Amino acid sequence: MSSTQTVDEIVSQPYKYGFVTDIETEKIPKGINKDIIKLISSKKEEPDFLLKFRLRAFDQWLKMAEPNWAELGYPPINYQDLIYFAAPKQEQKKESLEEVDPKLLDTFEKLGIPISEQKRLANVAVDAVFDSVSIATTYKEKLAEHGVIFCSISEAVTKYPELIEKYLGTVVPINDNFFAALNSAVFSDGSFVYIPKGVDCPMELSSYFRINSGDTGQFERTLIIAEEKSSVSYLEGCTAPMFDTNTLHAAVVELIALDYSTIKYSTVQNWYAGNEEGIGGIYNFVTKRGQCRGKKSKISWSQVETGSAITWKYPSCILQGEESIGEFYSVALTNNYQQADTGTKMIHVGAKTRSTIVSKGISAGHSKNSYRGLVDMGPNAINAKNYSQCDSMLIGDKASANTFPYIHSQQPKASIEHEASTCRLAEDQLFYLQSRGINFEEAVSMMVSGFCRDVFNQLPMEFASEADKLLALKLEGSVG
Amino acid sequence: MQNSSGNLILEINDLHASIEDQSILKGVNLKIYAGEIHAIMGRNGSGKSTLSKVIAGHPAYSITSGIIKFNNQNILDLEPEERGRAGIFLGFQYPLEIPGVSNIEFLRVATNARRQALKKEELDTFEFEDLVHEKLKLVQMDPSFLERSVNEGFSGGEKKRNEILQMALLEPTLGILDETDSGLDIDALRIVATGVQKLSKNDTATILITHYQRLLNEITPNFVHVMVDGKIAHTGGKELALKLEESGYDWIEKDSNKSEELKK
Amino acid sequence: MKPSMLCQEWLTSLSKPDGILQEIQKQSRDSIQKVGLPSKNDEDWRVTNFKRLQKILEIPIAKGKKIDLKPELNILKSTKNKVWQFTLSPELQEFSKMELPNGVELINEKELQIYLGNNIELFKCKEEWSTLINECSAGQVLGLKVTGKDLPTLEVLIPAESNCFNATRLLLVLEEEAKVEVVQVFLGSNFSAQSHLIEIELAERSNFQHTIIALGGGEASLSAQTIIKQEKLSNYSLNFLQSGWLWSRLEPRIVQINGEAETNIKGLQIARKNEQVSTHSFVRFNGPDGKLNQLNKALADDSGHSIFYGSIQVPKIAQQTQANQLSRNLLLSKRARIDAKPQLEIIADDVSCTHGATVSELQEEELFYLKSRGIDSNRANSLLLNGFYQEIISAFPMNWKRWLFSSDLFEVKNKE
């Protein structure tokens, strides 16, 4: 029996979050222009500075060309054929959960994210985003006792405009790239986190993104600010229904860490990846960047990327503060016709900054999985250090794994060390496990999970097992 | 205790040293006279290795206060190579592997640097070869090691013998052997110990840094010092090492805590 | 001047298409007008100093000094190695009158047409700037076929005429089981520019030991394109040294056409003063069971800039490929720069590929070890530097050092 064939069979398994919630949705007309942007802004009752911000971004976007990456292939997107704002019809944003449409609560419960009072996850505060708007945020009061602000970014715009004005667009400038400019012009909702000075956030914060409408672009925006000597751990999860058209998701995430603060940002991304023939699925073009502004600050990205038809994302760290630390731990699993181009940039600006990169790519089916990274040691990065490790595993002979680690240094007292390897799922190890009575599927899943161990160890406890399950699910056959 | 009639070779007064803002040595005092062998013992992290590196001038450590005099001269401002040429030799706990640098060339350059300092004539390649072959016998090393890169692919024992070979060539006034015994089997240990003994003269001194009694069975020290938390907490004769072997370090740590409290 | 204008002027300064390369000259001159000069948007050229690249086109074309094409068979005193040496220049040389050692034949004009451009086609690099600039300007090509085994080392001296642009082209074909060692020595001089193109075909079980010693000087530039096609069971080893060029770019392109071959690349590049030295290697496996070992060492000092791009492609057909690439970089000055970019593209699943890259200065612990033995700072630095080089230059032919006219390669200036 060819093991490749069997592995092929077991990596193909249905997407279980593919249902559509039948709910009346308010949508604005298709297309993008200044009037649409003004309409979005007025619907959200935004202050003037934000409308100006959006319009500036739109002007920039018009001047920019869509990037054309060698490693990604997708048909051109018609940006005038997308809807830029969709919201489940509700009277107003509800103050209490009892008033939220039960269908929505049901939806999130089906996704394993119960948000109603009785069932909500212990010790995890959740902001649930449905299409373009945030519908509920749990544990807000408890967090408020500690001075922590956790709410939708729309709410923050009205309640804390001075914080938004001060920080929005300062890490990812509006003209950073094509998709960041588009997001800055039309972003609908997302999460906002503010941790005051000296506070260790008492619980995990989590946002859950759900795309429901088929023809709507999703442009959420997340902003996290950790003041001096504070810390926070944040997790985002994502799913979408199955449509045979492609949906664009172009998010922007900005993290700001001040002196001695720590931000840990984890992602479990399971957008709909399209079917076995590669039809449908999400185009996931996101810009995530954190800036370690303060001394000894730390930003740690960990991600488990299993979904989307195309993923293009490089969660990055600008290590500005002296002795600041950047980390990137990533597992990217691609199957069928998925394409993932992901990696990180570690920009060492300050002295004694340190960064660690651990990337594990697993490609199966006809998928393409690329690691693309940059380690940059600037002229002042004295005694800065980087260590990177990028490993790829190929399952089947139709998948591809590419590695493009780019290194640039202008500082002799900085050191960079990069290691990478590519291997196949080792047949003799499989055989060894099987000969001990472990069935084939379980053996594959054990080995993949072992291959990813270094990254899973970085995830918050509550989600490490979820990530493990998710991978197993993607790889296992008969299990439902 | 033995009376020391020789010259004062090393004098350390109230030495404090730190690495990356973490203080390691917290007031070391030590006097070593010609003809003496001193053993420094202590737990991991007590500062033994740091002391040896600081004497040799390792750039990672900063001296926050105190003084080190070698042959009556303050050496704190000297570069590592100036200390080496003056006659301080540090046998490394983990000798470095330096790929591409030939061992014999390294040995020759080092030997000539020391000879220059001693106002002796430099040796040409042939003269040096004669010398090095003679010294090889002392550590029972195969000449093939000369042609390889410095320590590259050497076993633990071979690396340590290469250290003693360097010591034999450089003829230091003060030899500091940092855990030279660790990782050696009994035969290698004998070879190293014999080497060290043969190299000890009336006008030289040796510091042995070690965890174990077994090296001290081969080389008898005049003094045994115990380091606790960056200081020499206790000094005795060779019998102290035996006591440590039997009862461990706890009693000394208690003692030194007591004296700390008394001070307060 | 605008790059397009520059290109145009350069083309008009070339002599009319003529001789055996006439057709190639015509085609490539058409192409270069369309393609123009590389720019920042070309990923493979992104960090290039474009001013220097353009400067090359402003250098007058060498008319070629009449160099007596009299190959010499030397027996080097030091090693008793037999070396058959000749000098290649842009001047039209009468290759047919050349005496050749047993086991080497001149490829005649008719046969040349069969081989010429095959490798370029294979790599689809006809429109690469490094290829184009040579095809536009080279007036002749020397083609040699190696049939034997016990040959003297072939040493090809390629000196540049001062203040001139020099284009040279070579073609080497190794028959089955042939074996040869070729040393190419590029010598730059004041404001000279060199463009070189060499195509090499290795038949089954042939063995080619290739050494490139490229030593610039003054304000010299070099663009060298080496395109190698390996058949099964052949062995190709490239060792190179690039040093002293104001601007240089070496592009080794190697394809194992049916796999099962062995490729070794060991390169050393040194960028000092304000030099920009780059290597862009491409290795592709078009069949199973291929092997690659690549080690690239680079040093950047003063305001030097060293660039290494290393692409490895393992398509689906290349099962059981073993490819290892390591890029080691020393950055010795605050004004110097290192860019390194390994690129691995792998589709075959049953392969073992590794790559690694490091950038640092000399190891402080190693320096301390040497210094603690009384070795002074400068000496310790140059010992370590020598050690860094050793892994590469130990693979060079025994007598290569006679080309090192100055010995500052092994010296480190006092940083203090």
PDB file of N, CA and C in Angstrom, chain C residues 3-45:
ATOM      1  N   PRO C   3      18.935  55.474 -18.089  1.00  0.00           N
ATOM      2  CA  PRO C   3      19.430  54.143 -18.419  1.00  0.00           C
ATOM      3  C   PRO C   3      19.168  53.750 -19.874  1.00  0.00           C
ATOM      4  N   SER C   4      17.983  54.101 -20.393  1.00  0.00           N
ATOM      5  CA  SER C   4      17.672  53.681 -21.763  1.00  0.00           C
ATOM      6  C   SER C   4      18.602  54.366 -22.775  1.00  0.00           C
ATOM      7  N   MET C   5      18.875  55.651 -22.534  1.00  0.00           N
ATOM      8  CA  MET C   5      19.803  56.395 -23.386  1.00  0.00           C
ATOM      9  C   MET C   5      21.194  55.791 -23.315  1.00  0.00           C
ATOM     10  N   LEU C   6      21.560  55.457 -22.090  1.00  0.00           N
ATOM     11  CA  LEU C   6      22.877  54.896 -21.834  1.00  0.00           C
ATOM     12  C   LEU C   6      23.061  53.614 -22.632  1.00  0.00           C
ATOM     13  N   CYS C   7      22.025  52.793 -22.582  1.00  0.00           N
ATOM     14  CA  CYS C   7      22.027  51.516 -23.264  1.00  0.00           C
ATOM     15  C   CYS C   7      22.201  51.739 -24.770  1.00  0.00           C
ATOM     16  N   GLN C   8      21.436  52.720 -25.270  1.00  0.00           N
ATOM     17  CA  GLN C   8      21.472  53.045 -26.674  1.00  0.00           C
ATOM     18  C   GLN C   8      22.864  53.474 -27.109  1.00  0.00           C
ATOM     19  N   GLU C   9      23.440  54.371 -26.310  1.00  0.00           N
ATOM     20  CA  GLU C   9      24.787  54.861 -26.651  1.00  0.00           C
ATOM     21  C   GLU C   9      25.804  53.747 -26.630  1.00  0.00           C
ATOM     22  N   TRP C  10      25.635  52.870 -25.648  1.00  0.00           N
ATOM     23  CA  TRP C  10      26.571  51.759 -25.520  1.00  0.00           C
ATOM     24  C   TRP C  10      26.497  50.868 -26.757  1.00  0.00           C
ATOM     25  N   LEU C  11      25.271  50.614 -27.205  1.00  0.00           N
ATOM     26  CA  LEU C  11      25.087  49.750 -28.364  1.00  0.00           C
ATOM     27  C   LEU C  11      25.730  50.351 -29.609  1.00  0.00           C
ATOM     28  N   THR C  12      25.591  51.681 -29.744  1.00  0.00           N
ATOM     29  CA  THR C  12      26.178  52.288 -30.946  1.00  0.00           C
ATOM     30  C   THR C  12      27.704  52.261 -30.903  1.00  0.00           C
ATOM     31  N   SER C  13      28.249  52.176 -29.686  1.00  0.00           N
ATOM     32  CA  SER C  13      29.709  52.156 -29.596  1.00  0.00           C
ATOM     33  C   SER C  13      30.286  50.771 -29.914  1.00  0.00           C
ATOM     34  N   LEU C  14      29.412  49.761 -29.985  1.00  0.00           N
ATOM     35  CA  LEU C  14      29.903  48.414 -30.295  1.00  0.00           C
ATOM     36  C   LEU C  14      30.208  48.294 -31.791  1.00  0.00           C
ATOM     37  N   SER C  15      31.113  47.389 -32.109  1.00  0.00           N
ATOM     38  CA  SER C  15      31.392  47.197 -33.526  1.00  0.00           C
ATOM     39  C   SER C  15      30.238  46.412 -34.162  1.00  0.00           C
ATOM     40  N   LYS C  16      30.130  46.511 -35.490  1.00  0.00           N
ATOM     41  CA  LYS C  16      29.015  45.891 -36.203  1.00  0.00           C
ATOM     42  C   LYS C  16      29.001  44.383 -35.982  1.00  0.00           C
ATOM     43  N   PRO C  17      27.799  43.793 -35.971  1.00  0.00           N
ATOM     44  CA  PRO C  17      27.732  42.337 -35.817  1.00  0.00           C
ATOM     45  C   PRO C  17      28.583  41.662 -36.886  1.00  0.00           C
ATOM     46  N   ASP C  18      29.354  40.691 -36.449  1.00  0.00           N
ATOM     47  CA  ASP C  18      30.289  40.078 -37.376  1.00  0.00           C
ATOM     48  C   ASP C  18      30.723  38.728 -36.825  1.00  0.00           C
ATOM     49  N   GLY C  19      31.234  37.903 -37.699  1.00  0.00           N
ATOM     50  CA  GLY C  19      31.848  36.644 -37.289  1.00  0.00           C
ATOM     51  C   GLY C  19      30.843  35.606 -36.849  1.00  0.00           C
ATOM     52  N   ILE C  20      31.333  34.613 -36.167  1.00  0.00           N
ATOM     53  CA  ILE C  20      30.521  33.457 -35.819  1.00  0.00           C
ATOM     54  C   ILE C  20      29.372  33.823 -34.879  1.00  0.00           C
ATOM     55  N   LEU C  21      29.559  34.875 -34.093  1.00  0.00           N
ATOM     56  CA  LEU C  21      28.529  35.260 -33.128  1.00  0.00           C
ATOM     57  C   LEU C  21      27.577  36.332 -33.679  1.00  0.00           C
ATOM     58  N   GLN C  22      27.688  36.567 -34.989  1.00  0.00           N
ATOM     59  CA  GLN C  22      26.920  37.620 -35.629  1.00  0.00           C
ATOM     60  C   GLN C  22      25.422  37.598 -35.287  1.00  0.00           C
ATOM     61  N   GLU C  23      24.813  36.415 -35.465  1.00  0.00           N
ATOM     62  CA  GLU C  23      23.374  36.294 -35.227  1.00  0.00           C
ATOM     63  C   GLU C  23      23.030  36.574 -33.764  1.00  0.00           C
ATOM     64  N   ILE C  24      23.832  35.992 -32.890  1.00  0.00           N
ATOM     65  CA  ILE C  24      23.618  36.186 -31.454  1.00  0.00           C
ATOM     66  C   ILE C  24      23.716  37.659 -31.097  1.00  0.00           C
ATOM     67  N   GLN C  25      24.702  38.324 -31.689  1.00  0.00           N
ATOM     68  CA  GLN C  25      24.879  39.753 -31.418  1.00  0.00           C
ATOM     69  C   GLN C  25      23.641  40.542 -31.832  1.00  0.00           C
ATOM     70  N   LYS C  26      23.149  40.222 -33.027  1.00  0.00           N
ATOM     71  CA  LYS C  26      21.965  40.942 -33.521  1.00  0.00           C
ATOM     72  C   LYS C  26      20.783  40.766 -32.578  1.00  0.00           C
ATOM     73  N   GLN C  27      20.489  39.493 -32.286  1.00  0.00           N
ATOM     74  CA  GLN C  27      19.326  39.204 -31.425  1.00  0.00           C
ATOM     75  C   GLN C  27      19.425  39.894 -30.074  1.00  0.00           C
ATOM     76  N   SER C  28      20.589  39.728 -29.459  1.00  0.00           N
ATOM     77  CA  SER C  28      20.701  40.237 -28.090  1.00  0.00           C
ATOM     78  C   SER C  28      20.676  41.765 -28.062  1.00  0.00           C
ATOM     79  N   ARG C  29      21.182  42.368 -29.128  1.00  0.00           N
ATOM     80  CA  ARG C  29      21.145  43.842 -29.157  1.00  0.00           C
ATOM     81  C   ARG C  29      19.702  44.342 -29.288  1.00  0.00           C
ATOM     82  N   ASP C  30      18.886  43.558 -30.017  1.00  0.00           N
ATOM     83  CA  ASP C  30      17.462  43.892 -30.058  1.00  0.00           C
ATOM     84  C   ASP C  30      16.842  43.743 -28.674  1.00  0.00           C
ATOM     85  N   SER C  31      17.161  42.615 -28.056  1.00  0.00           N
ATOM     86  CA  SER C  31      16.546  42.325 -26.751  1.00  0.00           C
ATOM     87  C   SER C  31      16.907  43.367 -25.703  1.00  0.00           C
ATOM     88  N   ILE C  32      18.185  43.724 -25.664  1.00  0.00           N
ATOM     89  CA  ILE C  32      18.614  44.607 -24.566  1.00  0.00           C
ATOM     90  C   ILE C  32      17.909  45.959 -24.661  1.00  0.00           C
ATOM     91  N   GLN C  33      17.547  46.342 -25.873  1.00  0.00           N
ATOM     92  CA  GLN C  33      16.817  47.599 -26.012  1.00  0.00           C
ATOM     93  C   GLN C  33      15.430  47.501 -25.406  1.00  0.00           C
ATOM     94  N   LYS C  34      14.850  46.291 -25.525  1.00  0.00           N
ATOM     95  CA  LYS C  34      13.526  46.090 -24.930  1.00  0.00           C
ATOM     96  C   LYS C  34      13.630  45.937 -23.421  1.00  0.00           C
ATOM     97  N   VAL C  35      14.591  45.119 -23.000  1.00  0.00           N
ATOM     98  CA  VAL C  35      14.704  44.771 -21.577  1.00  0.00           C
ATOM     99  C   VAL C  35      15.287  45.917 -20.747  1.00  0.00           C
ATOM    100  N   GLY C  36      16.253  46.599 -21.334  1.00  0.00           N
ATOM    101  CA  GLY C  36      16.885  47.713 -20.631  1.00  0.00           C
ATOM    102  C   GLY C  36      17.776  47.250 -19.496  1.00  0.00           C
ATOM    103  N   LEU C  37      18.009  48.130 -18.538  1.00  0.00           N
ATOM    104  CA  LEU C  37      18.854  47.784 -17.402  1.00  0.00           C
ATOM    105  C   LEU C  37      18.014  47.215 -16.269  1.00  0.00           C
ATOM    106  N   PRO C  38      18.611  46.372 -15.452  1.00  0.00           N
ATOM    107  CA  PRO C  38      17.855  45.879 -14.291  1.00  0.00           C
ATOM    108  C   PRO C  38      17.490  47.040 -13.369  1.00  0.00           C
ATOM    109  N   SER C  39      16.452  46.849 -12.564  1.00  0.00           N
ATOM    110  CA  SER C  39      16.057  47.912 -11.642  1.00  0.00           C
ATOM    111  C   SER C  39      15.753  47.311 -10.278  1.00  0.00           C
ATOM    112  N   LYS C  40      15.420  48.184  -9.359  1.00  0.00           N
ATOM    113  CA  LYS C  40      15.090  47.770  -7.988  1.00  0.00           C
ATOM    114  C   LYS C  40      13.919  46.803  -7.939  1.00  0.00           C
ATOM    115  N   ASN C  41      13.089  46.839  -8.984  1.00  0.00           N
ATOM    116  CA  ASN C  41      11.916  45.962  -8.982  1.00  0.00           C
ATOM    117  C   ASN C  41      12.245  44.514  -9.298  1.00  0.00           C
ATOM    118  N   ASP C  42      13.445  44.279  -9.862  1.00  0.00           N
ATOM    119  CA  ASP C  42      13.850  42.896 -10.094  1.00  0.00           C
ATOM    120  C   ASP C  42      14.408  42.349  -8.794  1.00  0.00           C
ATOM    121  N   GLU C  43      13.734  41.341  -8.252  1.00  0.00           N
ATOM    122  CA  GLU C  43      14.123  40.810  -6.942  1.00  0.00           C
ATOM    123  C   GLU C  43      15.608  40.421  -6.911  1.00  0.00           C
ATOM    124  N   ASP C  44      16.099  39.841  -8.002  1.00  0.00           N
ATOM    125  CA  ASP C  44      17.491  39.389  -8.014  1.00  0.00           C
ATOM    126  C   ASP C  44      18.509  40.531  -8.076  1.00  0.00           C
ATOM    127  N   TRP C  45      18.031  41.730  -8.283  1.00  0.00           N
ATOM    128  CA  TRP C  45      18.940  42.870  -8.414  1.00  0.00           C
ATOM    129  C   TRP C  45      18.683  43.931  -7.355  1.00  0.00           C
TER     130      TRP C  45
END
